[in-house]
Amino acid sequence: MRVLVSGTSSVLGHYAAEGLERHGCKVVRAARGRAFKVPDLRLDLTDEHAVRTAARGLDAALLVPILTVSAQAARWLAEEGVRRIVVFSSNNVGIDRDSPVYRALARAEEELAGVDAEVVILRPTMIYGHRGDGNLSRLVRFAKDYGFLPCPGEGRALQQPVFVLDLARTAAQAVTGPYAAGPFSIGGGDVVSTEGLFTAVLKAAGQGEGRLLRVPLSPLRTAVRIAEAAGLKLPLGTAQLARIEQDKIATEAPLYGFTPQVSLGEGLVRLIADIEAGRG
């Protein structure tokens, strides 16, 4: 099977390409810029001619950039005869229906419904596991730098973060297996409260479980808006705070046969090791 993997400049794309190669696929690695491994192809998914040209001889494609970027490319690939296309949306599509970001993703999912190809839509929960994940990496850095974590609100909302390597394995599985369109939610094996998640981060960062500072939401939201306007990076942004009291566990069925292999505790240890390696 000849498979295009677009987005191999990302950790997720790189791991997914490696997984497909181990499965025996002939992988065409594509990226716009710098990648972990020299890409076979420089590809901009918004360039119709380039995408249609890249489609020649492909059996399948895995488009790592978020669906609002990749949806049109998926249509072009299908029109050129690529039979299986795997794309990424977000589990938040089924949670935050008022957000313009997730409404746009929902529309992109709907637009692919009529495509003449097997399009598999994956909706991951919070992705973590590398120094640039923009999620738990921010919490880890804050905990290690300041020795505590602010926990917004009651901390009762449920979280189900998925380790990036587990997500990459699933993406490779979706390319090679006989799956319907979905959407499929891809979450980690551990479901914990926000308080439990923050406590796990503190413990993994070597700060002790008692260094959790409860902060009322209203003043925290104001402070974060001011900090972001000043260009400061905090462990939680305004968009995350807007959803902080909503459960963020898988809203759809998982891909058949998907079993997360990396526990939250192990994933945090790996994440911290990656962050420390980046600081060295």
Coordinates of C-alpha atoms in Angstrom, one line a residue:
M1 CA 0.0 0.0 0.0
R2 CA 1.4 3.4 -1.0
V3 CA 0.4 6.1 1.6
L4 CA 0.8 9.8 1.7
V5 CA 1.4 11.2 5.2
S6 CA 1.0 14.9 5.1
G7 CA 2.3 16.8 8.2
T8 CA 5.4 14.8 9.0
S9 CA 6.9 18.0 10.5
S10 CA 4.7 17.3 13.5
V11 CA 5.4 14.6 16.2
L12 CA 2.1 13.0 15.4
G13 CA 2.8 12.8 11.7
H14 CA 6.3 11.5 12.2
Y15 CA 5.2 8.7 14.5
A16 CA 2.2 7.8 12.3
A17 CA 4.6 7.5 9.3
E18 CA 6.9 5.2 11.2
G19 CA 4.0 3.0 12.2
L20 CA 2.8 2.7 8.6
E21 CA 6.4 1.8 7.5
R22 CA 6.5 -0.9 10.2
H23 CA 3.2 -2.2 8.8
G24 CA 4.9 -2.6 5.4
C25 CA 3.4 0.4 3.7
K26 CA 5.4 2.5 1.2
V27 CA 5.1 5.9 2.9
V28 CA 5.4 9.2 1.0
R29 CA 6.3 11.7 3.8
A30 CA 5.1 15.3 3.0
A31 CA 5.6 18.5 4.9
R32 CA 5.6 22.2 4.3
G33 CA 8.7 22.9 6.3
R34 CA 11.3 21.4 8.6
A35 CA 10.6 17.7 9.5
F36 CA 12.0 15.0 11.8
K37 CA 13.0 13.1 8.7
V38 CA 13.7 14.6 5.3
P39 CA 10.3 14.6 3.5
D40 CA 9.9 12.9 0.2
L41 CA 7.7 15.8 -0.8
R42 CA 7.2 19.5 0.0
L43 CA 3.4 19.9 0.1
D44 CA 1.0 22.7 0.8
L45 CA -2.5 21.2 1.3
T46 CA -4.1 24.4 0.1
D47 CA -2.3 24.1 -3.3
E48 CA -4.8 22.3 -5.5
H49 CA -2.4 21.5 -8.3
A50 CA 0.3 20.2 -5.9
V51 CA -2.2 18.0 -4.0
R52 CA -3.7 16.5 -7.2
T53 CA -0.2 15.8 -8.5
A54 CA 0.8 14.1 -5.2
A55 CA -2.3 11.9 -5.5
R56 CA -0.8 9.9 -8.4
G57 CA -0.2 6.3 -7.5
L58 CA -1.6 6.6 -4.0
D59 CA -3.7 4.0 -2.3
A60 CA -4.4 6.0 0.8
A61 CA -3.6 9.3 2.6
L62 CA -3.2 10.4 6.2
L63 CA -3.7 14.2 6.5
V64 CA -2.4 15.3 9.9
P65 CA -3.2 19.0 9.8
I66 CA -6.6 19.8 11.4
L67 CA -9.6 19.2 9.2
T68 CA -10.4 22.9 8.7
V69 CA -7.1 23.0 6.8
S70 CA -7.1 19.5 5.2
A71 CA -10.8 19.0 4.2
Q72 CA -10.4 20.5 0.7
A73 CA -7.3 18.5 0.1
A74 CA -9.2 15.4 1.1
R75 CA -11.8 16.2 -1.6
W76 CA -9.1 16.7 -4.3
L77 CA -7.4 13.4 -3.3
A78 CA -10.7 11.6 -3.6
E79 CA -11.4 13.1 -7.0
E80 CA -8.0 11.8 -8.1
G81 CA -8.9 8.3 -7.1
V82 CA -7.3 7.9 -3.6
R83 CA -9.7 5.4 -2.0
R84 CA -8.9 5.8 1.8
I85 CA -8.3 9.1 3.5
V86 CA -7.8 9.6 7.3
V87 CA -8.3 13.0 8.7
F88 CA -8.2 14.7 12.2
S89 CA -11.0 16.7 13.8
S90 CA -11.5 17.2 17.5
N91 CA -13.5 15.5 20.3
N92 CA -14.5 19.0 21.3
V93 CA -16.8 19.1 18.2
G94 CA -19.3 17.1 20.3
I95 CA -18.8 19.2 23.4
D96 CA -18.4 22.9 22.6
R97 CA -21.0 23.6 19.9
D98 CA -20.9 27.3 20.5
S99 CA -17.3 27.7 19.7
P100 CA -16.6 29.1 16.1
V101 CA -13.5 26.8 16.0
Y102 CA -15.5 23.6 16.6
R103 CA -18.5 24.7 14.5
A104 CA -16.1 25.1 11.6
L105 CA -14.7 21.6 12.2
A106 CA -18.2 20.2 12.3
R107 CA -19.0 21.9 9.0
A108 CA -15.8 20.4 7.5
E109 CA -16.8 16.9 8.7
E110 CA -20.2 17.4 7.1
E111 CA -18.7 18.5 3.8
L112 CA -16.7 15.2 3.5
A113 CA -19.9 13.1 3.9
G114 CA -20.5 13.0 0.1
V115 CA -16.9 12.4 -0.9
D116 CA -16.4 9.3 -3.1
A117 CA -13.8 7.7 -0.9
E118 CA -13.5 5.9 2.4
V119 CA -12.9 8.9 4.7
V120 CA -12.1 8.1 8.3
I121 CA -12.6 11.0 10.7
L122 CA -10.6 10.8 14.0
R123 CA -11.6 13.0 16.9
P124 CA -8.9 13.0 19.5
T125 CA -9.3 14.3 23.0
M126 CA -6.5 16.4 24.6
I127 CA -3.3 15.3 22.9
Y128 CA -0.1 15.3 25.0
G129 CA 3.3 13.6 25.2
H130 CA 5.9 15.9 23.7
R131 CA 7.4 19.3 24.6
G132 CA 5.4 21.2 22.0
D133 CA 2.0 19.7 22.6
G134 CA 0.6 23.0 24.0
N135 CA -1.5 21.2 26.6
L136 CA 0.0 19.2 29.5
S137 CA 3.5 20.4 28.5
R138 CA 2.5 23.9 29.6
L139 CA 1.3 22.6 33.0
V140 CA 4.5 20.6 33.5
R141 CA 6.7 23.6 32.7
F142 CA 4.7 25.9 35.1
A143 CA 4.8 23.3 37.9
K144 CA 8.5 22.8 37.5
D145 CA 9.2 26.5 37.3
Y146 CA 6.9 27.8 40.1
G147 CA 6.4 24.7 42.3
F148 CA 2.6 24.8 42.2
L149 CA -0.4 24.7 39.9
P150 CA -3.5 26.9 39.9
C151 CA -6.6 24.7 39.6
P152 CA -9.5 26.7 38.1
G153 CA -12.9 26.3 39.7
E154 CA -14.1 23.1 41.4
G155 CA -11.8 20.8 39.4
R156 CA -14.5 18.2 39.0
A157 CA -14.8 18.1 35.1
L158 CA -13.6 14.9 33.7
Q159 CA -10.5 14.7 31.4
Q160 CA -9.3 11.9 29.1
P161 CA -6.0 13.0 27.6
V162 CA -4.5 10.8 24.8
F163 CA -0.8 10.2 24.5
V164 CA 0.6 11.2 21.1
L165 CA 2.1 7.8 20.3
D166 CA -1.2 6.0 21.0
L167 CA -2.9 8.5 18.6
A168 CA -0.3 7.8 16.0
R169 CA -0.8 4.1 16.3
T170 CA -4.5 4.5 15.9
A171 CA -4.1 6.8 12.8
A172 CA -1.9 4.1 11.2
Q173 CA -4.5 1.5 12.1
A174 CA -7.2 3.6 10.5
V175 CA -5.3 3.8 7.2
T176 CA -4.8 0.0 6.9
G177 CA -7.9 -1.4 8.5
P178 CA -11.5 -1.9 7.2
Y179 CA -13.2 1.0 9.0
A180 CA -16.2 3.1 8.2
A181 CA -16.2 6.9 8.2
G182 CA -16.8 7.6 11.8
P183 CA -16.4 10.0 13.4
F184 CA -14.4 8.0 16.0
S185 CA -13.3 9.6 19.4
I186 CA -9.8 8.7 20.4
G187 CA -9.1 9.1 24.1
G188 CA -6.6 7.9 26.6
G189 CA -7.0 4.9 28.9
D190 CA -7.4 7.1 32.1
V191 CA -10.4 9.3 32.9
V192 CA -9.6 11.7 35.7
S193 CA -11.0 14.9 37.1
T194 CA -9.3 18.2 36.4
E195 CA -8.1 18.2 40.0
G196 CA -6.8 14.6 39.6
L197 CA -5.0 15.6 36.3
F198 CA -3.3 18.6 37.9
T199 CA -2.3 16.5 40.9
A200 CA -0.8 13.9 38.6
V201 CA 1.2 16.6 36.8
L202 CA 2.5 18.0 40.1
K203 CA 3.5 14.5 41.3
A204 CA 5.3 13.7 38.0
A205 CA 7.1 17.0 38.1
G206 CA 8.4 16.2 41.6
Q207 CA 6.4 19.0 43.3
G208 CA 4.2 16.9 45.7
E209 CA 0.5 16.5 45.6
G210 CA -0.3 19.3 48.0
R211 CA 0.9 22.2 45.8
L212 CA -2.5 22.7 44.1
L213 CA -3.9 26.2 44.5
R214 CA -7.7 26.5 43.9
V215 CA -8.6 29.7 42.1
P216 CA -12.1 31.0 41.5
L217 CA -12.9 31.1 37.8
S218 CA -14.1 34.7 37.4
P219 CA -11.0 36.5 38.6
L220 CA -8.8 33.9 36.9
R221 CA -10.4 34.5 33.5
T222 CA -9.8 38.2 33.9
A223 CA -6.2 37.7 34.9
V224 CA -5.6 35.4 31.9
R225 CA -7.1 37.8 29.4
I226 CA -4.8 40.6 30.8
A227 CA -1.7 38.3 30.7
E228 CA -2.4 37.1 27.2
A229 CA -2.8 40.7 26.0
A230 CA 0.6 41.4 27.5
G231 CA 2.1 38.5 25.6
L232 CA 2.6 36.2 28.7
K233 CA 2.3 32.4 28.4
L234 CA 0.3 30.7 31.1
P235 CA -0.5 27.0 31.7
L236 CA -4.1 27.6 30.7
G237 CA -5.4 30.0 28.0
T238 CA -8.8 31.8 27.6
A239 CA -10.1 29.1 25.3
Q240 CA -9.3 26.3 27.7
L241 CA -10.8 28.2 30.6
A242 CA -14.0 28.7 28.7
R243 CA -14.4 24.8 28.7
I244 CA -12.8 24.1 32.0
E245 CA -16.0 23.0 33.8
Q246 CA -17.2 20.8 30.9
D247 CA -16.4 17.0 30.8
K248 CA -14.0 16.4 28.0
I249 CA -14.2 12.6 27.6
A250 CA -14.8 10.7 24.4
T251 CA -18.1 11.6 22.9
E252 CA -18.2 9.0 20.1
A253 CA -17.3 5.3 19.9
P254 CA -13.5 4.5 19.5
L255 CA -12.0 3.0 16.5
Y256 CA -12.7 -0.8 16.7
G257 CA -9.8 -2.5 18.3
F258 CA -8.2 0.7 19.7
T259 CA -6.6 0.1 23.1
P260 CA -4.5 2.9 24.6
Q261 CA -1.1 1.5 25.6
V262 CA 0.4 4.4 27.5
S263 CA -1.1 5.2 31.0
L264 CA -1.4 8.8 32.2
G265 CA 1.4 8.3 34.7
E266 CA 3.8 6.8 32.2
G267 CA 2.9 9.4 29.6
L268 CA 3.7 12.2 32.0
V269 CA 7.1 10.6 32.8
R270 CA 7.8 10.5 29.0
L271 CA 6.6 14.0 28.6
I272 CA 8.9 15.4 31.3
A273 CA 11.8 13.5 29.8
D274 CA 11.1 15.1 26.5
I275 CA 10.9 18.6 28.0
E276 CA 14.1 18.1 29.9
A277 CA 15.9 16.8 26.7
G278 CA 14.7 20.0 25.0
R279 CA 16.2 22.2 27.7
G280 CA 19.6 20.5 27.5

